[in-house]
Amino acid sequence: MTLTNELETPAFVTDEKVLQKDLALLRDVADQASCKLLYSPKASVLSTVLQNIVRQVDGFACSSPYELRLLDQLCIGTRSLHLVSPLIKSETLAAFGDRLDYLTVNSLSQWDFLRDSVSPPTSVGLRLNPQLSFVRDARYDPCRQQSKLGVPMSKLADLVATDPAVLRGITGLHFHNNCDGADFGNLLTTARHIQSVIPDILHQVDWINIGGGYMFDLASDYMDFYEAVAIFREGFGLEVFMEPGAAAVRRCGTIEATVHDIFGSDDTLIAILDTTVNHMSEVFEFQFEPDVLGHIDGGLHSYTLAGCTCLAGDVFGHYSFDKPLVIGSRLMFLNMGAYTLSKAHRFNGVALPTIYRRRLDGSLDKVGADSFDEFAQHTGGTNVAVA
Ligand SMILES: Cc1ncc(COP(=O)(O)O)c(C=O)c1O
């Protein structure tokens, strides 16, 4: 990754070389496991990203009618379209009809409600809560206490034992119980647990979706992944889907920013940038310091890098460089491809980053820019007289 000073900042850049490398890894692991590879577009719906992804995946695991429409319009071709969400409205099913290949409902009550609205070609799955937690932060743990996500597996086993008809019309299962995991041991533990608690239900269905939540690029060994998939494929004859998001796109995205002011505050030098944590909302949500190109531990020149909004906590953290920053210096935030623009907002009216793509030959294209008109449209437009 290099800084070029060619871009209008703040800029979000997708590097297609990195994207294609990470997609090739996912494709390879999916093929080795004989698993269908879906992409979960909640991580990034940039058109440049989707154009690359569509060539490598078997389908898309959407979360909402907007994602479905976008994928349907942009690039679906022969790829399968899946919908998984705690809220599925019958209008959505009416609008998508036969074009929806797989639907995963979150609860048996949603299924009762939607049963008559599903078109016959749509295969319906039920989200399971495998009741195994691996995520320390409860906000991101689908198996937390009082979870809203999926039917607890032990409860499902009891319900089906009393009344097997509760699963009428259900031909698949879905689970997703990790976040940024690099250890497929968690997935294997989950697969074994599901196998031991609901073997009869696994024999009744045709497919299982094992979710996302794993950083394939950070893993050193895929054996546990292959074994987990084999439990379902070989043990129960199921078609297996995986639906990563971040693993496909996190590394290919960077945010570039310019330093606009530098001043002292208590014992630190503040550098104000033309970006904000609101362009990278997970930085604020998780309170982590994002990687910045050129930062070196113990570097001679240290700064608190800060965003440009009024929020006191709009800061990225403390960074050191071997050369001093000056007004006009450029900085690059690394590993920003996932859950960045899809969660970004315009707090304080600060425009969203301008979007670029770096092609395989190194050339840069501007592919999109925010505008005052889009900002104003969200406020109700400028045609309303404010007396
Ligand atoms: C149901 C489901 N599937 C897939 C994903 C993608 O997860 P990740 O981006 O961590 O791979 C998520 C993320 O929240 C999810 O909730």
GROMACS .gro file of C-alpha atoms and ligand atoms in nm:
model
  403
    1MET     CA    1   0.000   0.000   0.000
    2THR     CA    2   0.140   0.339  -0.092
    3LEU     CA    3   0.020   0.695  -0.055
    4THR     CA    4   0.003   0.893  -0.377
    5ASN     CA    5  -0.138   1.238  -0.293
    6GLU     CA    6  -0.351   1.203  -0.609
    7LEU     CA    7  -0.681   1.160  -0.429
    8GLU     CA    8  -0.945   1.400  -0.302
    9THR     CA    9  -0.956   1.326   0.068
   10PRO     CA   10  -1.117   1.183   0.264
   11ALA     CA   11  -1.098   0.893   0.022
   12PHE     CA   12  -1.199   0.531   0.043
   13VAL     CA   13  -0.985   0.315  -0.187
   14THR     CA   14  -1.051  -0.047  -0.286
   15ASP     CA   15  -0.735  -0.225  -0.397
   16GLU     CA   16  -0.844  -0.488  -0.648
   17LYS     CA   17  -0.521  -0.686  -0.624
   18VAL     CA   18  -0.573  -0.744  -0.252
   19LEU     CA   19  -0.945  -0.813  -0.301
   20GLN     CA   20  -0.880  -1.075  -0.568
   21LYS     CA   21  -0.615  -1.245  -0.356
   22ASP     CA   22  -0.848  -1.274  -0.055
   23LEU     CA   23  -1.137  -1.391  -0.273
   24ALA     CA   24  -0.916  -1.657  -0.434
   25LEU     CA   25  -0.831  -1.788  -0.087
   26LEU     CA   26  -1.199  -1.813   0.009
   27ARG     CA   27  -1.284  -1.983  -0.322
   28ASP     CA   28  -1.003  -2.231  -0.272
   29VAL     CA   29  -1.104  -2.318   0.086
   30ALA     CA   30  -1.471  -2.352  -0.019
   31ASP     CA   31  -1.376  -2.582  -0.310
   32GLN     CA   32  -1.150  -2.796  -0.091
   33ALA     CA   33  -1.440  -2.837   0.152
   34SER     CA   34  -1.703  -2.884  -0.125
   35CYS     CA   35  -1.894  -2.599   0.034
   36LYS     CA   36  -2.098  -2.332  -0.147
   37LEU     CA   37  -1.947  -1.985  -0.105
   38LEU     CA   38  -2.186  -1.695  -0.046
   39TYR     CA   39  -2.083  -1.337   0.022
   40SER     CA   40  -2.257  -1.145   0.300
   41PRO     CA   41  -2.292  -0.795   0.149
   42LYS     CA   42  -2.350  -0.626   0.486
   43ALA     CA   43  -1.968  -0.595   0.504
   44SER     CA   44  -1.950  -0.384   0.187
   45VAL     CA   45  -2.186  -0.318  -0.100
   46LEU     CA   46  -1.951  -0.105  -0.309
   47SER     CA   47  -2.008  -0.175  -0.676
   48THR     CA   48  -1.633  -0.216  -0.737
   49VAL     CA   49  -1.623  -0.482  -0.466
   50LEU     CA   50  -1.934  -0.662  -0.590
   51GLN     CA   51  -1.807  -0.669  -0.949
   52ASN     CA   52  -1.504  -0.867  -0.832
   53ILE     CA   53  -1.694  -1.082  -0.587
   54VAL     CA   54  -1.961  -1.199  -0.830
   55ARG     CA   55  -1.697  -1.389  -1.031
   56GLN     CA   56  -1.590  -1.596  -0.731
   57VAL     CA   57  -1.904  -1.676  -0.535
   58ASP     CA   58  -2.202  -1.907  -0.570
   59GLY     CA   59  -2.445  -1.654  -0.427
   60PHE     CA   60  -2.521  -1.372  -0.186
   61ALA     CA   61  -2.658  -1.380   0.168
   62CYS     CA   62  -2.858  -1.058   0.196
   63SER     CA   63  -3.006  -0.904   0.511
   64SER     CA   64  -3.271  -0.668   0.376
   65PRO     CA   65  -3.487  -0.580   0.075
   66TYR     CA   66  -3.238  -0.307  -0.030
   67GLU     CA   67  -2.946  -0.550  -0.036
   68LEU     CA   68  -3.160  -0.799  -0.229
   69ARG     CA   69  -3.262  -0.538  -0.485
   70LEU     CA   70  -2.907  -0.415  -0.528
   71LEU     CA   71  -2.766  -0.761  -0.581
   72ASP     CA   72  -3.055  -0.857  -0.806
   73GLN     CA   73  -2.996  -0.550  -1.023
   74LEU     CA   74  -2.617  -0.543  -1.018
   75CYS     CA   75  -2.479  -0.884  -1.057
   76ILE     CA   76  -2.687  -1.180  -0.973
   77GLY     CA   77  -2.672  -1.378  -1.302
   78THR     CA   78  -2.681  -1.744  -1.210
   79ARG     CA   79  -2.583  -1.680  -0.848
   80SER     CA   80  -2.828  -1.780  -0.579
   81LEU     CA   81  -3.000  -1.515  -0.372
   82HIS     CA   82  -3.045  -1.579   0.003
   83LEU     CA   83  -3.222  -1.370   0.265
   84VAL     CA   84  -3.153  -1.405   0.637
   85SER     CA   85  -3.285  -1.154   0.887
   86PRO     CA   86  -3.471  -1.134   1.219
   87LEU     CA   87  -3.739  -0.942   1.027
   88ILE     CA   88  -3.878  -1.063   0.699
   89LYS     CA   89  -4.190  -0.889   0.577
   90SER     CA   90  -4.445  -1.061   0.356
   91GLU     CA   91  -4.418  -0.759   0.117
   92THR     CA   92  -4.051  -0.846   0.063
   93LEU     CA   93  -4.141  -1.200  -0.031
   94ALA     CA   94  -4.416  -1.074  -0.261
   95ALA     CA   95  -4.172  -0.835  -0.433
   96PHE     CA   96  -3.902  -1.099  -0.486
   97GLY     CA   97  -4.124  -1.399  -0.547
   98ASP     CA   98  -3.947  -1.669  -0.746
   99ARG     CA   99  -3.617  -1.476  -0.756
  100LEU     CA  100  -3.547  -1.558  -0.391
  101ASP     CA  101  -3.375  -1.895  -0.378
  102TYR     CA  102  -3.325  -1.935  -0.001
  103LEU     CA  103  -3.497  -1.772   0.293
  104THR     CA  104  -3.384  -1.816   0.654
  105VAL     CA  105  -3.641  -1.729   0.919
  106ASN     CA  106  -3.526  -1.634   1.267
  107SER     CA  107  -3.806  -1.791   1.470
  108LEU     CA  108  -4.088  -2.041   1.444
  109SER     CA  109  -4.339  -1.760   1.495
  110GLN     CA  110  -4.196  -1.576   1.187
  111TRP     CA  111  -4.235  -1.898   0.995
  112ASP     CA  112  -4.599  -1.936   1.103
  113PHE     CA  113  -4.659  -1.578   0.991
  114LEU     CA  114  -4.479  -1.612   0.654
  115ARG     CA  115  -4.569  -1.969   0.563
  116ASP     CA  116  -4.833  -1.871   0.308
  117SER     CA  117  -4.628  -1.590   0.151
  118VAL     CA  118  -4.331  -1.796   0.035
  119SER     CA  119  -4.314  -1.886  -0.334
  120PRO     CA  120  -4.268  -2.259  -0.397
  121PRO     CA  121  -3.916  -2.236  -0.548
  122THR     CA  122  -3.785  -2.065  -0.233
  123SER     CA  123  -3.620  -2.309   0.005
  124VAL     CA  124  -3.684  -2.217   0.368
  125GLY     CA  125  -3.433  -2.255   0.651
  126LEU     CA  126  -3.456  -2.189   1.024
  127ARG     CA  127  -3.188  -2.002   1.216
  128LEU     CA  128  -3.053  -2.204   1.506
  129ASN     CA  129  -2.892  -2.066   1.816
  130PRO     CA  130  -2.631  -2.336   1.887
  131GLN     CA  131  -2.598  -2.203   2.245
  132LEU     CA  132  -2.218  -2.187   2.227
  133SER     CA  133  -2.058  -1.845   2.286
  134PHE     CA  134  -1.714  -1.757   2.153
  135VAL     CA  135  -1.740  -1.378   2.144
  136ARG     CA  136  -1.638  -1.182   2.454
  137ASP     CA  137  -1.828  -0.864   2.369
  138ALA     CA  138  -2.197  -0.951   2.424
  139ARG     CA  139  -2.302  -0.687   2.170
  140TYR     CA  140  -2.158  -0.911   1.898
  141ASP     CA  141  -2.239  -1.250   2.049
  142PRO     CA  142  -2.532  -1.415   1.870
  143CYS     CA  143  -2.547  -1.674   2.153
  144ARG     CA  144  -2.559  -1.424   2.441
  145GLN     CA  145  -2.811  -1.467   2.718
  146GLN     CA  146  -3.162  -1.377   2.603
  147SER     CA  147  -3.040  -1.375   2.245
  148LYS     CA  148  -3.282  -1.256   1.978
  149LEU     CA  149  -3.103  -1.457   1.708
  150GLY     CA  150  -3.235  -1.799   1.616
  151VAL     CA  151  -3.419  -2.077   1.795
  152PRO     CA  152  -3.215  -2.217   2.087
  153MET     CA  153  -3.109  -2.563   1.978
  154SER     CA  154  -3.214  -2.743   2.297
  155LYS     CA  155  -3.560  -2.584   2.275
  156LEU     CA  156  -3.591  -2.689   1.909
  157ALA     CA  157  -3.496  -3.046   2.000
  158ASP     CA  158  -3.772  -3.052   2.267
  159LEU     CA  159  -4.032  -2.896   2.040
  160VAL     CA  160  -3.966  -3.139   1.757
  161ALA     CA  161  -3.970  -3.435   1.997
  162THR     CA  162  -4.319  -3.332   2.111
  163ASP     CA  163  -4.455  -3.221   1.774
  164PRO     CA  164  -4.251  -3.307   1.460
  165ALA     CA  165  -4.491  -3.092   1.253
  166VAL     CA  166  -4.327  -2.772   1.384
  167LEU     CA  167  -4.066  -2.814   1.110
  168ARG     CA  168  -4.318  -2.858   0.829
  169GLY     CA  169  -4.191  -2.669   0.524
  170ILE     CA  170  -3.841  -2.618   0.667
  171THR     CA  171  -3.569  -2.771   0.450
  172GLY     CA  172  -3.255  -2.604   0.588
  173LEU     CA  173  -3.079  -2.478   0.900
  174HIS     CA  174  -2.860  -2.174   0.957
  175PHE     CA  175  -2.625  -2.072   1.234
  176HIS     CA  176  -2.374  -1.788   1.280
  177ASN     CA  177  -2.202  -1.774   1.618
  178ASN     CA  178  -1.862  -1.607   1.582
  179CYS     CA  179  -1.710  -1.267   1.503
  180ASP     CA  180  -1.360  -1.214   1.359
  181GLY     CA  181  -1.257  -1.565   1.469
  182ALA     CA  182  -0.927  -1.696   1.335
  183ASP     CA  183  -0.956  -2.035   1.502
  184PHE     CA  184  -1.174  -2.287   1.321
  185GLY     CA  185  -1.168  -2.501   1.637
  186ASN     CA  186  -1.474  -2.296   1.742
  187LEU     CA  187  -1.655  -2.394   1.424
  188LEU     CA  188  -1.566  -2.760   1.469
  189THR     CA  189  -1.685  -2.752   1.832
  190THR     CA  190  -2.013  -2.599   1.712
  191ALA     CA  191  -2.059  -2.858   1.437
  192ARG     CA  192  -1.999  -3.144   1.682
  193HIS     CA  193  -2.239  -2.989   1.932
  194ILE     CA  194  -2.515  -2.952   1.671
  195GLN     CA  195  -2.452  -3.309   1.555
  196SER     CA  196  -2.490  -3.441   1.907
  197VAL     CA  197  -2.800  -3.236   2.008
  198ILE     CA  198  -3.018  -3.251   1.693
  199PRO     CA  199  -2.902  -3.548   1.479
  200ASP     CA  200  -3.260  -3.636   1.381
  201ILE     CA  201  -3.330  -3.284   1.259
  202LEU     CA  202  -3.007  -3.286   1.055
  203HIS     CA  203  -3.131  -3.603   0.887
  204GLN     CA  204  -3.459  -3.429   0.796
  205VAL     CA  205  -3.320  -3.121   0.619
  206ASP     CA  206  -3.132  -3.071   0.290
  207TRP     CA  207  -2.889  -2.790   0.366
  208ILE     CA  208  -2.711  -2.600   0.640
  209ASN     CA  209  -2.559  -2.253   0.633
  210ILE     CA  210  -2.262  -2.219   0.870
  211GLY     CA  211  -2.261  -1.837   0.866
  212GLY     CA  212  -1.960  -1.604   0.858
  213GLY     CA  213  -1.753  -1.468   1.144
  214TYR     CA  214  -1.412  -1.616   1.056
  215MET     CA  215  -1.106  -1.432   0.920
  216PHE     CA  216  -0.974  -1.687   0.672
  217ASP     CA  217  -0.670  -1.474   0.588
  218LEU     CA  218  -0.553  -1.478   0.951
  219ALA     CA  219  -0.588  -1.856   0.994
  220SER     CA  220  -0.287  -2.078   0.945
  221ASP     CA  221  -0.467  -2.411   0.920
  222TYR     CA  222  -0.802  -2.502   0.767
  223MET     CA  223  -0.827  -2.864   0.884
  224ASP     CA  224  -1.090  -2.789   1.149
  225PHE     CA  225  -1.293  -2.599   0.891
  226TYR     CA  226  -1.284  -2.896   0.652
  227GLU     CA  227  -1.380  -3.135   0.931
  228ALA     CA  228  -1.671  -2.916   1.043
  229VAL     CA  229  -1.810  -2.905   0.688
  230ALA     CA  230  -1.757  -3.281   0.649
  231ILE     CA  231  -1.967  -3.350   0.960
  232PHE     CA  232  -2.268  -3.203   0.780
  233ARG     CA  233  -2.185  -3.307   0.422
  234GLU     CA  234  -2.065  -3.658   0.480
  235GLY     CA  235  -2.247  -3.737   0.804
  236PHE     CA  236  -2.589  -3.612   0.695
  237GLY     CA  237  -2.566  -3.558   0.317
  238LEU     CA  238  -2.633  -3.183   0.353
  239GLU     CA  239  -2.542  -2.910   0.110
  240VAL     CA  240  -2.328  -2.667   0.310
  241PHE     CA  241  -2.313  -2.290   0.261
  242MET     CA  242  -2.066  -2.049   0.415
  243GLU     CA  243  -2.132  -1.672   0.409
  244PRO     CA  244  -1.827  -1.467   0.505
  245GLY     CA  245  -1.829  -1.089   0.481
  246ALA     CA  246  -1.521  -0.930   0.639
  247ALA     CA  247  -1.286  -1.209   0.528
  248ALA     CA  248  -1.353  -1.112   0.167
  249VAL     CA  249  -1.319  -0.737   0.192
  250ARG     CA  250  -1.149  -0.612   0.508
  251ARG     CA  251  -0.792  -0.599   0.376
  252CYS     CA  252  -0.866  -0.444   0.038
  253GLY     CA  253  -1.001  -0.113   0.170
  254THR     CA  254  -0.811   0.189   0.296
  255ILE     CA  255  -0.914   0.538   0.402
  256GLU     CA  256  -0.683   0.823   0.306
  257ALA     CA  257  -0.700   1.153   0.489
  258THR     CA  258  -0.519   1.487   0.501
  259VAL     CA  259  -0.390   1.665   0.813
  260HIS     CA  260  -0.553   2.012   0.835
  261ASP     CA  261  -0.443   2.141   1.176
  262ILE     CA  262  -0.182   2.060   1.441
  263PHE     CA  263  -0.177   2.204   1.795
  264GLY     CA  264  -0.080   2.109   2.149
  265SER     CA  265  -0.332   1.989   2.409
  266ASP     CA  266  -0.204   1.894   2.758
  267ASP     CA  267   0.085   1.660   2.688
  268THR     CA  268   0.004   1.565   2.327
  269LEU     CA  269   0.001   1.714   1.979
  270ILE     CA  270  -0.340   1.688   1.814
  271ALA     CA  271  -0.355   1.643   1.438
  272ILE     CA  272  -0.702   1.718   1.296
  273LEU     CA  273  -0.784   1.513   0.987
  274ASP     CA  274  -1.051   1.557   0.721
  275THR     CA  275  -1.201   1.221   0.813
  276THR     CA  276  -1.384   1.116   1.130
  277VAL     CA  277  -1.461   0.804   1.330
  278ASN     CA  278  -1.806   0.829   1.172
  279HIS     CA  279  -1.647   0.717   0.844
  280MET     CA  280  -1.515   0.410   1.029
  281SER     CA  281  -1.783   0.362   1.292
  282GLU     CA  282  -1.643   0.035   1.426
  283VAL     CA  283  -1.342   0.233   1.553
  284PHE     CA  284  -1.578   0.414   1.790
  285GLU     CA  285  -1.803   0.114   1.858
  286PHE     CA  286  -1.514  -0.114   1.954
  287GLN     CA  287  -1.283   0.165   2.081
  288PHE     CA  288  -0.984   0.026   1.891
  289GLU     CA  289  -0.693   0.211   1.729
  290PRO     CA  290  -0.698   0.141   1.355
  291ASP     CA  291  -0.371   0.058   1.175
  292VAL     CA  292  -0.210   0.363   1.014
  293LEU     CA  293   0.057   0.332   0.744
  294GLY     CA  294   0.393   0.462   0.867
  295HIS     CA  295   0.315   0.435   1.238
  296ILE     CA  296   0.613   0.296   1.428
  297ASP     CA  297   0.616   0.212   1.797
  298GLY     CA  298   0.851   0.459   1.964
  299GLY     CA  299   0.873   0.681   1.653
  300LEU     CA  300   1.023   1.026   1.717
  301HIS     CA  301   0.714   1.231   1.631
  302SER     CA  302   0.393   1.146   1.816
  303TYR     CA  303   0.039   1.273   1.767
  304THR     CA  304  -0.317   1.211   1.869
  305LEU     CA  305  -0.493   1.166   1.535
  306ALA     CA  306  -0.838   1.320   1.562
  307GLY     CA  307  -1.148   1.341   1.344
  308CYS     CA  308  -1.306   1.665   1.229
  309THR     CA  309  -1.644   1.655   1.409
  310CYS     CA  310  -1.754   1.817   1.735
  311LEU     CA  311  -1.755   1.486   1.925
  312ALA     CA  312  -1.480   1.491   2.191
  313GLY     CA  313  -1.428   1.119   2.143
  314ASP     CA  314  -1.383   1.153   1.767
  315VAL     CA  315  -1.018   1.042   1.795
  316PHE     CA  316  -0.836   0.751   1.634
  317GLY     CA  317  -0.561   0.715   1.894
  318HIS     CA  318  -0.195   0.792   1.955
  319TYR     CA  319   0.048   0.733   1.670
  320SER     CA  320   0.421   0.790   1.614
  321PHE     CA  321   0.606   0.847   1.290
  322ASP     CA  322   0.972   0.882   1.194
  323LYS     CA  323   0.904   1.218   1.022
  324PRO     CA  324   0.696   1.504   1.164
  325LEU     CA  325   0.344   1.556   1.030
  326VAL     CA  326   0.276   1.896   0.874
  327ILE     CA  327  -0.041   2.058   0.748
  328GLY     CA  328  -0.112   1.882   0.420
  329SER     CA  329   0.046   1.548   0.526
  330ARG     CA  330  -0.142   1.245   0.398
  331LEU     CA  331  -0.229   0.946   0.616
  332MET     CA  332  -0.365   0.603   0.528
  333PHE     CA  333  -0.585   0.389   0.755
  334LEU     CA  334  -0.540   0.020   0.671
  335ASN     CA  335  -0.780  -0.278   0.678
  336MET     CA  336  -1.087  -0.059   0.637
  337GLY     CA  337  -1.273  -0.261   0.374
  338ALA     CA  338  -1.538  -0.421   0.597
  339TYR     CA  339  -1.825  -0.257   0.788
  340THR     CA  340  -1.681   0.086   0.707
  341LEU     CA  341  -1.882   0.260   0.437
  342SER     CA  342  -2.181   0.036   0.511
  343LYS     CA  343  -2.192   0.187   0.861
  344ALA     CA  344  -2.060   0.537   0.781
  345HIS     CA  345  -2.278   0.841   0.839
  346ARG     CA  346  -2.270   1.217   0.792
  347PHE     CA  347  -2.286   1.340   1.154
  348ASN     CA  348  -2.214   1.717   1.162
  349GLY     CA  349  -2.290   1.722   0.788
  350VAL     CA  350  -1.940   1.595   0.712
  351ALA     CA  351  -1.946   1.439   0.364
  352LEU     CA  352  -1.874   1.070   0.320
  353PRO     CA  353  -1.538   0.974   0.167
  354THR     CA  354  -1.491   0.991  -0.209
  355ILE     CA  355  -1.469   0.640  -0.351
  356TYR     CA  356  -1.182   0.516  -0.566
  357ARG     CA  357  -1.070   0.185  -0.705
  358ARG     CA  358  -0.706   0.088  -0.761
  359ARG     CA  359  -0.705  -0.145  -1.058
  360LEU     CA  360  -0.474  -0.444  -1.102
  361ASP     CA  361  -0.234  -0.235  -1.316
  362GLY     CA  362  -0.204   0.021  -1.033
  363SER     CA  363  -0.414   0.292  -1.200
  364LEU     CA  364  -0.673   0.477  -0.994
  365ASP     CA  365  -1.038   0.550  -1.087
  366LYS     CA  366  -1.280   0.772  -0.902
  367VAL     CA  367  -1.603   0.575  -0.883
  368GLY     CA  368  -1.827   0.782  -0.662
  369ALA     CA  369  -1.852   1.092  -0.448
  370ASP     CA  370  -2.092   1.218  -0.186
  371SER     CA  371  -2.281   1.539  -0.259
  372PHE     CA  372  -2.466   1.815  -0.081
  373ASP     CA  373  -2.780   1.714  -0.272
  374GLU     CA  374  -2.776   1.364  -0.124
  375PHE     CA  375  -2.723   1.509   0.223
  376ALA     CA  376  -3.007   1.757   0.174
  377GLN     CA  377  -3.241   1.490   0.035
  378HIS     CA  378  -3.217   1.298   0.362
  379THR     CA  379  -3.324   1.606   0.552
  380GLY     CA  380  -3.641   1.635   0.344
  381GLY     CA  381  -3.493   1.845   0.062
  382THR     CA  382  -3.429   2.215   0.013
  383ASN     CA  383  -3.762   2.295  -0.150
  384VAL     CA  384  -3.934   2.337   0.185
  385ALA     CA  385  -3.943   2.701   0.288
  386VAL     CA  386  -3.810   2.742   0.644
  387ALA     CA  387  -3.972   3.068   0.761
  388LIG     C1  388  -2.600  -1.404   0.979
  388LIG     C2  389  -2.466  -1.350   0.942
  388LIG     N1  390  -2.398  -1.409   0.842
  388LIG     C3  391  -2.277  -1.363   0.802
  388LIG     C4  392  -2.220  -1.252   0.861
  388LIG     C5  393  -2.086  -1.204   0.812
  388LIG     O1  394  -1.993  -1.209   0.915
  388LIG     P1  395  -1.841  -1.169   0.894
  388LIG     O2  396  -1.838  -1.041   0.821
  388LIG     O3  397  -1.788  -1.157   1.033
  388LIG     O4  398  -1.779  -1.281   0.816
  388LIG     C6  399  -2.287  -1.188   0.967
  388LIG     C7  400  -2.229  -1.071   1.034
  388LIG     O5  401  -2.283  -1.008   1.120
  388LIG     C8  402  -2.414  -1.238   1.008
  388LIG     O6  403  -2.484  -1.180   1.106
   0.00000   0.00000   0.00000
